[in-house]
């Protein structure tokens, strides 16, 4: 199951990517959104009432992200899709391991000294590692998982 979030649900899209769920983002006109969704075989997530009720569209009425996540889960069971922290939060592409030496010149020296596992996005080349920010992200992921149970 693949999603595309419109401009009104960018935050939800980012959370879905954090959970490892394939969710791209598009903030242009609804006509283009419909074309992209069809071409890429994606389900549209929107708050746009003009798209409500259309085939391949899930209308999300909630305003808070945690409630949006619950609402989406009620529409289609997303729990089985969850693979936390496996996608680029920007590009939506699955991140892949990369050799420490290959990122040496692209990361802070302290990071190079204290961490051994690195991942990269094959699309935007952003580097990820399990730094101090990881604990906060894991806590957020857990709060989202708790909300879905």
PDB file of C-alpha atoms in Angstrom:
ATOM      1  CA  UNK A   1       0.000   0.000   0.000  1.00  0.00           C
ATOM      2  CA  UNK A   2       1.433   3.346  -1.094  1.00  0.00           C
ATOM      3  CA  UNK A   3       0.177   6.789  -0.162  1.00  0.00           C
ATOM      4  CA  UNK A   4       0.560  10.375  -1.294  1.00  0.00           C
ATOM      5  CA  UNK A   5      -0.277  13.155   1.168  1.00  0.00           C
ATOM      6  CA  UNK A   6      -1.480  16.483  -0.126  1.00  0.00           C
ATOM      7  CA  UNK A   7      -0.201  19.851   1.084  1.00  0.00           C
ATOM      8  CA  UNK A   8      -2.618  19.902   4.020  1.00  0.00           C
ATOM      9  CA  UNK A   9      -1.268  16.611   5.395  1.00  0.00           C
ATOM     10  CA  UNK A  10       2.490  17.121   5.103  1.00  0.00           C
ATOM     11  CA  UNK A  11       2.941  16.414   8.821  1.00  0.00           C
ATOM     12  CA  UNK A  12       1.075  13.120   8.583  1.00  0.00           C
ATOM     13  CA  UNK A  13       3.156  12.186   5.549  1.00  0.00           C
ATOM     14  CA  UNK A  14       6.363  12.787   7.474  1.00  0.00           C
ATOM     15  CA  UNK A  15       5.121  10.647  10.387  1.00  0.00           C
ATOM     16  CA  UNK A  16       4.206   7.847   7.984  1.00  0.00           C
ATOM     17  CA  UNK A  17       7.719   7.993   6.508  1.00  0.00           C
ATOM     18  CA  UNK A  18       9.142   7.893  10.049  1.00  0.00           C
ATOM     19  CA  UNK A  19       7.090   4.732  10.579  1.00  0.00           C
ATOM     20  CA  UNK A  20       8.547   3.291   7.374  1.00  0.00           C
ATOM     21  CA  UNK A  21       5.333   3.583   5.380  1.00  0.00           C
ATOM     22  CA  UNK A  22       5.636   4.631   1.737  1.00  0.00           C
ATOM     23  CA  UNK A  23       4.097   8.117   1.628  1.00  0.00           C
ATOM     24  CA  UNK A  24       5.172  10.772  -0.828  1.00  0.00           C
ATOM     25  CA  UNK A  25       4.067  14.397  -0.591  1.00  0.00           C
ATOM     26  CA  UNK A  26       2.633  16.801  -3.143  1.00  0.00           C
ATOM     27  CA  UNK A  27       1.455  20.350  -2.535  1.00  0.00           C
ATOM     28  CA  UNK A  28       0.316  21.339  -6.007  1.00  0.00           C
ATOM     29  CA  UNK A  29      -3.117  21.468  -7.630  1.00  0.00           C
ATOM     30  CA  UNK A  30      -5.594  18.648  -6.973  1.00  0.00           C
ATOM     31  CA  UNK A  31      -5.712  17.743 -10.679  1.00  0.00           C
ATOM     32  CA  UNK A  32      -1.971  17.041 -10.672  1.00  0.00           C
ATOM     33  CA  UNK A  33      -2.265  15.166  -7.369  1.00  0.00           C
ATOM     34  CA  UNK A  34      -4.855  12.858  -8.934  1.00  0.00           C
ATOM     35  CA  UNK A  35      -2.630  12.242 -11.965  1.00  0.00           C
ATOM     36  CA  UNK A  36       0.450  11.493  -9.851  1.00  0.00           C
ATOM     37  CA  UNK A  37      -1.520   9.148  -7.595  1.00  0.00           C
ATOM     38  CA  UNK A  38      -2.862   7.242 -10.589  1.00  0.00           C
ATOM     39  CA  UNK A  39       0.531   7.052 -12.329  1.00  0.00           C
ATOM     40  CA  UNK A  40       2.315   5.871  -9.153  1.00  0.00           C
ATOM     41  CA  UNK A  41      -0.546   3.676  -7.907  1.00  0.00           C
ATOM     42  CA  UNK A  42      -0.900   5.630  -4.658  1.00  0.00           C
ATOM     43  CA  UNK A  43      -3.823   6.286  -2.336  1.00  0.00           C
ATOM     44  CA  UNK A  44      -4.388  10.003  -1.792  1.00  0.00           C
ATOM     45  CA  UNK A  45      -4.532  11.305   1.774  1.00  0.00           C
ATOM     46  CA  UNK A  46      -6.251  14.677   1.899  1.00  0.00           C
ATOM     47  CA  UNK A  47      -8.278  17.173   3.907  1.00  0.00           C
ATOM     48  CA  UNK A  48      -9.601  18.705   0.682  1.00  0.00           C
ATOM     49  CA  UNK A  49     -13.388  18.334   0.810  1.00  0.00           C
ATOM     50  CA  UNK A  50     -13.583  18.584  -3.006  1.00  0.00           C
ATOM     51  CA  UNK A  51     -11.732  15.250  -3.237  1.00  0.00           C
ATOM     52  CA  UNK A  52     -13.809  13.568  -0.524  1.00  0.00           C
ATOM     53  CA  UNK A  53     -15.600  10.456  -1.759  1.00  0.00           C
ATOM     54  CA  UNK A  54     -13.489   9.966  -4.880  1.00  0.00           C
ATOM     55  CA  UNK A  55     -12.063   6.553  -5.679  1.00  0.00           C
ATOM     56  CA  UNK A  56      -8.521   6.131  -4.346  1.00  0.00           C
ATOM     57  CA  UNK A  57      -8.893   8.992  -1.860  1.00  0.00           C
ATOM     58  CA  UNK A  58      -8.953   8.825   1.921  1.00  0.00           C
ATOM     59  CA  UNK A  59     -10.381  11.975   3.443  1.00  0.00           C
ATOM     60  CA  UNK A  60      -8.812  12.767   6.819  1.00  0.00           C
ATOM     61  CA  UNK A  61     -11.007  15.018   8.957  1.00  0.00           C
ATOM     62  CA  UNK A  62      -8.822  15.194  12.076  1.00  0.00           C
ATOM     63  CA  UNK A  63      -6.469  18.099  12.666  1.00  0.00           C
ATOM     64  CA  UNK A  64      -4.008  16.569  15.157  1.00  0.00           C
ATOM     65  CA  UNK A  65      -1.432  14.206  13.658  1.00  0.00           C
ATOM     66  CA  UNK A  66      -2.023  11.481  16.247  1.00  0.00           C
ATOM     67  CA  UNK A  67      -5.757  11.554  15.428  1.00  0.00           C
ATOM     68  CA  UNK A  68      -5.015  11.602  11.689  1.00  0.00           C
ATOM     69  CA  UNK A  69      -2.913   8.480  12.155  1.00  0.00           C
ATOM     70  CA  UNK A  70      -5.749   6.743  14.028  1.00  0.00           C
ATOM     71  CA  UNK A  71      -8.236   7.793  11.358  1.00  0.00           C
ATOM     72  CA  UNK A  72      -6.017   6.431   8.586  1.00  0.00           C
ATOM     73  CA  UNK A  73      -5.594   3.167  10.487  1.00  0.00           C
ATOM     74  CA  UNK A  74      -9.383   2.837  10.764  1.00  0.00           C
ATOM     75  CA  UNK A  75      -9.660   3.263   6.980  1.00  0.00           C
ATOM     76  CA  UNK A  76      -6.915   0.787   6.117  1.00  0.00           C
ATOM     77  CA  UNK A  77      -4.962  -1.227   8.635  1.00  0.00           C
ATOM     78  CA  UNK A  78      -1.514   0.377   8.395  1.00  0.00           C
ATOM     79  CA  UNK A  79       0.001  -1.494  11.356  1.00  0.00           C
ATOM     80  CA  UNK A  80       1.238  -4.301   9.102  1.00  0.00           C
ATOM     81  CA  UNK A  81       3.138  -1.757   6.973  1.00  0.00           C
ATOM     82  CA  UNK A  82       5.158  -0.286   9.836  1.00  0.00           C
ATOM     83  CA  UNK A  83       8.957  -0.614   9.647  1.00  0.00           C
ATOM     84  CA  UNK A  84      10.195   2.316  11.759  1.00  0.00           C
ATOM     85  CA  UNK A  85      13.073   4.529  10.656  1.00  0.00           C
ATOM     86  CA  UNK A  86      13.731   2.763   7.347  1.00  0.00           C
ATOM     87  CA  UNK A  87      12.818   5.612   4.961  1.00  0.00           C
ATOM     88  CA  UNK A  88      14.301   8.995   4.214  1.00  0.00           C
ATOM     89  CA  UNK A  89      12.124  11.539   5.982  1.00  0.00           C
ATOM     90  CA  UNK A  90      12.597  13.945   3.082  1.00  0.00           C
ATOM     91  CA  UNK A  91      12.499  11.769  -0.072  1.00  0.00           C
ATOM     92  CA  UNK A  92      10.467   8.748   1.077  1.00  0.00           C
ATOM     93  CA  UNK A  93      13.120   6.394  -0.376  1.00  0.00           C
ATOM     94  CA  UNK A  94      14.285   3.420   1.706  1.00  0.00           C
ATOM     95  CA  UNK A  95      17.631   4.174   3.320  1.00  0.00           C
ATOM     96  CA  UNK A  96      20.533   1.766   2.849  1.00  0.00           C
ATOM     97  CA  UNK A  97      23.674   1.035   4.873  1.00  0.00           C
ATOM     98  CA  UNK A  98      26.808   2.883   3.824  1.00  0.00           C
ATOM     99  CA  UNK A  99      30.409   2.323   4.824  1.00  0.00           C
ATOM    100  CA  UNK A 100      31.735   4.631   7.538  1.00  0.00           C
ATOM    101  CA  UNK A 101      34.732   5.625   5.417  1.00  0.00           C
ATOM    102  CA  UNK A 102      32.444   6.687   2.575  1.00  0.00           C
ATOM    103  CA  UNK A 103      30.786   9.331   4.770  1.00  0.00           C
ATOM    104  CA  UNK A 104      33.870  10.529   6.655  1.00  0.00           C
ATOM    105  CA  UNK A 105      34.062  13.876   4.815  1.00  0.00           C
ATOM    106  CA  UNK A 106      30.302  14.459   4.977  1.00  0.00           C
ATOM    107  CA  UNK A 107      29.661  14.164   8.718  1.00  0.00           C
ATOM    108  CA  UNK A 108      30.940  15.982  11.812  1.00  0.00           C
ATOM    109  CA  UNK A 109      34.271  14.687  13.101  1.00  0.00           C
ATOM    110  CA  UNK A 110      32.751  13.852  16.509  1.00  0.00           C
ATOM    111  CA  UNK A 111      30.115  11.736  14.779  1.00  0.00           C
ATOM    112  CA  UNK A 112      32.773   9.909  12.800  1.00  0.00           C
ATOM    113  CA  UNK A 113      34.688   9.101  16.004  1.00  0.00           C
ATOM    114  CA  UNK A 114      31.720   7.901  18.054  1.00  0.00           C
ATOM    115  CA  UNK A 115      29.457   6.057  15.616  1.00  0.00           C
ATOM    116  CA  UNK A 116      30.048   3.096  13.333  1.00  0.00           C
ATOM    117  CA  UNK A 117      26.724   2.470  11.575  1.00  0.00           C
ATOM    118  CA  UNK A 118      25.578   4.870   8.885  1.00  0.00           C
ATOM    119  CA  UNK A 119      22.763   4.870   6.362  1.00  0.00           C
ATOM    120  CA  UNK A 120      22.117   6.987   3.306  1.00  0.00           C
ATOM    121  CA  UNK A 121      19.231   7.919   1.089  1.00  0.00           C
ATOM    122  CA  UNK A 122      20.026   6.800  -2.464  1.00  0.00           C
ATOM    123  CA  UNK A 123      17.991   9.737  -3.777  1.00  0.00           C
ATOM    124  CA  UNK A 124      19.042  12.847  -1.808  1.00  0.00           C
ATOM    125  CA  UNK A 125      22.205  11.322  -0.256  1.00  0.00           C
ATOM    126  CA  UNK A 126      21.272  12.480   3.236  1.00  0.00           C
ATOM    127  CA  UNK A 127      23.237  10.591   5.911  1.00  0.00           C
ATOM    128  CA  UNK A 128      21.560   8.978   8.924  1.00  0.00           C
ATOM    129  CA  UNK A 129      23.132   7.514  12.069  1.00  0.00           C
ATOM    130  CA  UNK A 130      21.971   6.419  15.506  1.00  0.00           C
ATOM    131  CA  UNK A 131      22.955   9.600  17.347  1.00  0.00           C
ATOM    132  CA  UNK A 132      21.389  11.213  20.399  1.00  0.00           C
ATOM    133  CA  UNK A 133      18.380  12.268  18.304  1.00  0.00           C
ATOM    134  CA  UNK A 134      17.554   8.593  17.686  1.00  0.00           C
ATOM    135  CA  UNK A 135      16.172   8.088  21.213  1.00  0.00           C
ATOM    136  CA  UNK A 136      13.721  10.948  20.726  1.00  0.00           C
ATOM    137  CA  UNK A 137      12.614   9.551  17.390  1.00  0.00           C
ATOM    138  CA  UNK A 138      12.155   6.085  18.876  1.00  0.00           C
ATOM    139  CA  UNK A 139      10.011   7.586  21.648  1.00  0.00           C
ATOM    140  CA  UNK A 140       7.868   9.378  19.063  1.00  0.00           C
ATOM    141  CA  UNK A 141       7.534   6.173  17.047  1.00  0.00           C
ATOM    142  CA  UNK A 142       6.474   4.312  20.194  1.00  0.00           C
ATOM    143  CA  UNK A 143       3.839   6.949  20.994  1.00  0.00           C
ATOM    144  CA  UNK A 144       2.420   6.538  17.472  1.00  0.00           C
ATOM    145  CA  UNK A 145       2.437   2.745  17.814  1.00  0.00           C
ATOM    146  CA  UNK A 146       0.702   2.998  21.199  1.00  0.00           C
ATOM    147  CA  UNK A 147      -1.990   5.189  19.642  1.00  0.00           C
ATOM    148  CA  UNK A 148      -2.696   2.510  17.032  1.00  0.00           C
ATOM    149  CA  UNK A 149      -3.273  -0.289  19.548  1.00  0.00           C
TER     150      UNK A 149
END
